[in-house]
JSON list of C-alpha atoms in Angstrom, two decimals:
[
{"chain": "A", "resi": 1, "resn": "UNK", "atom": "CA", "xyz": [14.96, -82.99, 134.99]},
{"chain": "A", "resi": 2, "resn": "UNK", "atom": "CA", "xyz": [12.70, -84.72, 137.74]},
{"chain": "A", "resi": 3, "resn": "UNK", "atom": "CA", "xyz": [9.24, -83.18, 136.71]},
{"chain": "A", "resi": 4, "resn": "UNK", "atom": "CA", "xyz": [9.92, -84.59, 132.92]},
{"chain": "A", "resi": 5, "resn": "UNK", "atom": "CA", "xyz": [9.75, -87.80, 134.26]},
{"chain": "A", "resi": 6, "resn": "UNK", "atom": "CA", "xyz": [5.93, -87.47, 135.56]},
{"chain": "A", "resi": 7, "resn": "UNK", "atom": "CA", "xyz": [4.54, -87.23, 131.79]},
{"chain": "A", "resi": 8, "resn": "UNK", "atom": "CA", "xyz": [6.40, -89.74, 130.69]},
{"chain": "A", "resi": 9, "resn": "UNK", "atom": "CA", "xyz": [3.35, -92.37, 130.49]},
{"chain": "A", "resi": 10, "resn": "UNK", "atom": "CA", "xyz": [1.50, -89.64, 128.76]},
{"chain": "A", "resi": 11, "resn": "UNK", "atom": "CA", "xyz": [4.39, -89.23, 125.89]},
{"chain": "A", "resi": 12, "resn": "UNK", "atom": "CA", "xyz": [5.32, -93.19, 125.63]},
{"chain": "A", "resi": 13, "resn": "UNK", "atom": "CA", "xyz": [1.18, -94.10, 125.04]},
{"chain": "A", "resi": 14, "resn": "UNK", "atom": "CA", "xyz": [0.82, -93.88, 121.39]},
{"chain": "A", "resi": 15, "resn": "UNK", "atom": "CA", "xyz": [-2.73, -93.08, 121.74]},
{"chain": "A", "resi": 16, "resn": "UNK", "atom": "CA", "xyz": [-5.11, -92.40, 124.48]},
{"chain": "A", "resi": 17, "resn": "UNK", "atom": "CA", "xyz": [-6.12, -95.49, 125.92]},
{"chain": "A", "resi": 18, "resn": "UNK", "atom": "CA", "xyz": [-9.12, -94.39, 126.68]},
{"chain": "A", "resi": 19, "resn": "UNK", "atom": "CA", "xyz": [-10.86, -93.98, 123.94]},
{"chain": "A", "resi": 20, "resn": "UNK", "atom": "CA", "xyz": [-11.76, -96.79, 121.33]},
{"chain": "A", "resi": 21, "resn": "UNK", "atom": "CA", "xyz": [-10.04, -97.62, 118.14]},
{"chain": "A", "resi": 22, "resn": "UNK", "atom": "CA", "xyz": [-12.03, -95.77, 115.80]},
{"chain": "A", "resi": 23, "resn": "UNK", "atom": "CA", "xyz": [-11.82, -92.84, 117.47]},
{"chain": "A", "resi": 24, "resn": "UNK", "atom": "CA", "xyz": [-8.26, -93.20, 117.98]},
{"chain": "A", "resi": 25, "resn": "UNK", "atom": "CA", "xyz": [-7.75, -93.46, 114.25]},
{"chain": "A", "resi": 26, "resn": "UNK", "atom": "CA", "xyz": [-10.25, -90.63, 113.38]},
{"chain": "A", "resi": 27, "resn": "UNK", "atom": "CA", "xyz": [-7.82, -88.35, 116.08]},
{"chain": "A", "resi": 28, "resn": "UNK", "atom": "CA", "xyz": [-4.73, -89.69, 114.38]},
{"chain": "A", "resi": 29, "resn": "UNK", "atom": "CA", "xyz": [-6.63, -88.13, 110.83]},
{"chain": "A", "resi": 30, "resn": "UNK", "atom": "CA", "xyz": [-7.72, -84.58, 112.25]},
{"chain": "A", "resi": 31, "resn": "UNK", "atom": "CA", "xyz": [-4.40, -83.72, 113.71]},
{"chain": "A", "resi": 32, "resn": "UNK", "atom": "CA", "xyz": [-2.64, -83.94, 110.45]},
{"chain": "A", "resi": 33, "resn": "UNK", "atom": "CA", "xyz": [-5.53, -81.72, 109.14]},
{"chain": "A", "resi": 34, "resn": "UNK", "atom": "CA", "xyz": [-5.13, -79.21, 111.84]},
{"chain": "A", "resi": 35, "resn": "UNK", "atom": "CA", "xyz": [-1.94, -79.12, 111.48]},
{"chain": "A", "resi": 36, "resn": "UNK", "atom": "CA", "xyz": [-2.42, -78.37, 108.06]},
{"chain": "A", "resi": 37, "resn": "UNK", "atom": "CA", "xyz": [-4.65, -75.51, 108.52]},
{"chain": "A", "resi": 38, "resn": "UNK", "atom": "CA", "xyz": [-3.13, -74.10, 111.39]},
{"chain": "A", "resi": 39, "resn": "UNK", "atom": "CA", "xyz": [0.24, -74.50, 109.13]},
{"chain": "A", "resi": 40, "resn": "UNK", "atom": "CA", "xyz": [-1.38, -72.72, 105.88]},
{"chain": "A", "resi": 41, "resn": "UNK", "atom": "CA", "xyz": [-2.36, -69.99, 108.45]},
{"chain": "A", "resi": 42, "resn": "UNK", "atom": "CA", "xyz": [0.45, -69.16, 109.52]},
{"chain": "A", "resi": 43, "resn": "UNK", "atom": "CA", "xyz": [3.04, -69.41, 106.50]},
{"chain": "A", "resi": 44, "resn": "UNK", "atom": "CA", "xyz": [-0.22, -67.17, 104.84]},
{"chain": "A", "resi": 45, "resn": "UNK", "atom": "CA", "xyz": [0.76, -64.67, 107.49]},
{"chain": "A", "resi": 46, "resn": "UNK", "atom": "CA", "xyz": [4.51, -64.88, 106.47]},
{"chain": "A", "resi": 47, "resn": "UNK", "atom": "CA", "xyz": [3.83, -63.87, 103.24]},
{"chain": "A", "resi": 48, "resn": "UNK", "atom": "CA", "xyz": [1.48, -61.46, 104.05]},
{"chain": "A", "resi": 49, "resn": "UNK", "atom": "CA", "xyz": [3.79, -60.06, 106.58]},
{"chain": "A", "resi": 50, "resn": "UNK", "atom": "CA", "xyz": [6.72, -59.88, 104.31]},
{"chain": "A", "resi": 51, "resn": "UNK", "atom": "CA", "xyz": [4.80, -58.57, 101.28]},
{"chain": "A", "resi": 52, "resn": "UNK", "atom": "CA", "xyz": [3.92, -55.45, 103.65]},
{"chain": "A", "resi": 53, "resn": "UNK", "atom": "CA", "xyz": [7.52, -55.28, 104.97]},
{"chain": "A", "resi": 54, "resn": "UNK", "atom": "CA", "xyz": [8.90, -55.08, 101.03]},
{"chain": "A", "resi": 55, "resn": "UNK", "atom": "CA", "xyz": [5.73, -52.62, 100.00]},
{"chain": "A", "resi": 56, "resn": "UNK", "atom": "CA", "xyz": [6.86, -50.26, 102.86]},
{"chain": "A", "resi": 57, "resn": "UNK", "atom": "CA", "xyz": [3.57, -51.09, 105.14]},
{"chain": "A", "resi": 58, "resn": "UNK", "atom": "CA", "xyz": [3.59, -50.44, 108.85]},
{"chain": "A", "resi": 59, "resn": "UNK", "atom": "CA", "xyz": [5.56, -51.74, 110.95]},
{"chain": "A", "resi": 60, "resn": "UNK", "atom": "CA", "xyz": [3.00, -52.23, 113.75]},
{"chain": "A", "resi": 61, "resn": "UNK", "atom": "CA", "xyz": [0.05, -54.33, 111.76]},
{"chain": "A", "resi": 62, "resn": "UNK", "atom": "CA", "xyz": [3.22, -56.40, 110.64]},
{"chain": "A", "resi": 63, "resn": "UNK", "atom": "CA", "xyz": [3.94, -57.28, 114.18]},
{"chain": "A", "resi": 64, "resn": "UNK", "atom": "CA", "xyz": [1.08, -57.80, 115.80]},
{"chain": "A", "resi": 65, "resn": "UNK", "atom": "CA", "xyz": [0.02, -60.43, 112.94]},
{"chain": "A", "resi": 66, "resn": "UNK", "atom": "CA", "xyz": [3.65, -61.78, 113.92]},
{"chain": "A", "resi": 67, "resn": "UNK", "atom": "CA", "xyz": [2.56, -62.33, 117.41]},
{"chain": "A", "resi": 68, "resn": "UNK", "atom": "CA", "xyz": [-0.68, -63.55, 116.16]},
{"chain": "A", "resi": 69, "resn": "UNK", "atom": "CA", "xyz": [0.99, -65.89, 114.17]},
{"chain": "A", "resi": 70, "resn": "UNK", "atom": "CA", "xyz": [3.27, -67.17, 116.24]},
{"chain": "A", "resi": 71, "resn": "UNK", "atom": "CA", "xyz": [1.07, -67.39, 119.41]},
{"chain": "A", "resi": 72, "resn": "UNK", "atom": "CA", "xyz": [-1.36, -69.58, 117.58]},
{"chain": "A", "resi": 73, "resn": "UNK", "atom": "CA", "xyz": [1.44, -71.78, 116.78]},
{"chain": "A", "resi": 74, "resn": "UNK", "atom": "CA", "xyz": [2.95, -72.40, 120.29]},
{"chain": "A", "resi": 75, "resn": "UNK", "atom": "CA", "xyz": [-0.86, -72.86, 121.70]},
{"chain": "A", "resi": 76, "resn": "UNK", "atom": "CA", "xyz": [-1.52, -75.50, 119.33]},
{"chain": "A", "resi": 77, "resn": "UNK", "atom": "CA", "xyz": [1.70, -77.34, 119.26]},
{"chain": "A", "resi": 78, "resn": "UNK", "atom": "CA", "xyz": [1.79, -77.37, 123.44]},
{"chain": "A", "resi": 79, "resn": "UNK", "atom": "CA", "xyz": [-2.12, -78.43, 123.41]},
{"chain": "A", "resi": 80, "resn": "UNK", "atom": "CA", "xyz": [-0.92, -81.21, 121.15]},
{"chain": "A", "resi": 81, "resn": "UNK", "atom": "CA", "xyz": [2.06, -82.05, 122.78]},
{"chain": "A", "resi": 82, "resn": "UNK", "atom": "CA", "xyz": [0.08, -82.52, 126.40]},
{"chain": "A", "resi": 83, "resn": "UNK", "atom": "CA", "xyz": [-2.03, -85.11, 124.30]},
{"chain": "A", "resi": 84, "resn": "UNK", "atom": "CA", "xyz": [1.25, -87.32, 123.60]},
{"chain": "A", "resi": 85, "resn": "UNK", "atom": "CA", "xyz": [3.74, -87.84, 120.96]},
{"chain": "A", "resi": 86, "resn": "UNK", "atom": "CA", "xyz": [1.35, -89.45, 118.27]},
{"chain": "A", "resi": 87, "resn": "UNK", "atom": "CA", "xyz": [-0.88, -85.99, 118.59]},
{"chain": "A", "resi": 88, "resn": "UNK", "atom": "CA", "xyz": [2.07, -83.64, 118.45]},
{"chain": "A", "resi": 89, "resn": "UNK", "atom": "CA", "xyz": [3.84, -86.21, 115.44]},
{"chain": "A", "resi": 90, "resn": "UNK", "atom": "CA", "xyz": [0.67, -85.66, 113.18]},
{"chain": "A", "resi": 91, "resn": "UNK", "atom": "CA", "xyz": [0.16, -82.01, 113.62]},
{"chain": "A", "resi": 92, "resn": "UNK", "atom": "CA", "xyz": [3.91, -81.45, 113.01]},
{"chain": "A", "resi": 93, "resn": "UNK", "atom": "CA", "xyz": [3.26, -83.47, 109.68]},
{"chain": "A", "resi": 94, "resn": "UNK", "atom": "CA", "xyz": [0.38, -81.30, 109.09]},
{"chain": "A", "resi": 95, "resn": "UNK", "atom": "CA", "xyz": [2.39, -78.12, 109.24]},
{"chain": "A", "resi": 96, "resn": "UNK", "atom": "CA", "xyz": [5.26, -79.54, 107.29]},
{"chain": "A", "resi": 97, "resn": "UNK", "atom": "CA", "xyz": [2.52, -80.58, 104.02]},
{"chain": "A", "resi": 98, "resn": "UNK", "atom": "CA", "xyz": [1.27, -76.85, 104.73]},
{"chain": "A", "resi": 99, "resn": "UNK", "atom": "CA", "xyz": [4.97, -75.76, 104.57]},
{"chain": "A", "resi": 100, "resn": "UNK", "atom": "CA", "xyz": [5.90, -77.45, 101.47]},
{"chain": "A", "resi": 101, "resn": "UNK", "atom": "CA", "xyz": [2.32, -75.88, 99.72]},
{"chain": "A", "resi": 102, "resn": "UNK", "atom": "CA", "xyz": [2.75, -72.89, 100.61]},
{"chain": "A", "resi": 103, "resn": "UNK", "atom": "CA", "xyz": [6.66, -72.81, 99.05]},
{"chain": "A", "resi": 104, "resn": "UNK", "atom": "CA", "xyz": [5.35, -74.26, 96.57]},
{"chain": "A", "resi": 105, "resn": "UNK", "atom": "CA", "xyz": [2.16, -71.80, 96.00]},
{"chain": "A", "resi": 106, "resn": "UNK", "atom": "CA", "xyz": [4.80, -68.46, 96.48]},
{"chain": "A", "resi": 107, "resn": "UNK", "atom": "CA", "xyz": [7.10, -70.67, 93.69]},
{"chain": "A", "resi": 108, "resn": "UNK", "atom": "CA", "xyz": [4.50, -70.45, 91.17]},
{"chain": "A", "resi": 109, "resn": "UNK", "atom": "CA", "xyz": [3.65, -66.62, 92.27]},
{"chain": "A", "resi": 110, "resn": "UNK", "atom": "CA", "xyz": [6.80, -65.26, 91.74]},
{"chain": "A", "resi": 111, "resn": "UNK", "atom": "CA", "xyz": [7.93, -64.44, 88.10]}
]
């Protein structure tokens, strides 16, 4: 529990105070849409997976686009999270909008 106290200036700064207001605000608009991206990414390789798991495909494409899948998710959400809690808030929000379209999208799709 000592080492978590060495980022803690990094996670309490909203945003970087290095950079300038605008550009703070245009990061605090990008992560969202990363998120968003990165989220319709991988919930499209959910269904994708699970479509080929109910269709009887192979069980070894289905798993490596699992690992894919999930490795791009842990890479992005650690990148954001050694950024600071804003970053990681927004890109969370991203994959949560991506979340709720994709439900929605497989909704509509399924008689």
């Amino acid at each position: 529990m000592v080492r978590l106290a060495l980022d803690e200036s990094v996670m309490m700064n909203a945003l970087s105070p290095d950079l300038s207001h605008w550009a703070n605000l245009l990061l605090l608009v990008i992560c969202p849409v990363a998120g968003y991206l990165i989220g319709r990414l991988y919930f499209r390789g959910l269904w994708w997976s699970i479509h080929r798991l109910v269709n009887g495909g192979g069980a070894a494409a289905t798993i490596a686009v699992f690992v894919l899948r999930f490795a791009l998710l842990a890479c992005l959400l650690v990148l954001a999270a050694l950024q600071g809690a804003a970053v990681l808030l927004c890109i969370a929000i991203g994959i949560l909008i991506a979340r709720f379209v994709s439900l929605r999208r497989a909704r509509i799709d399924t008689p």
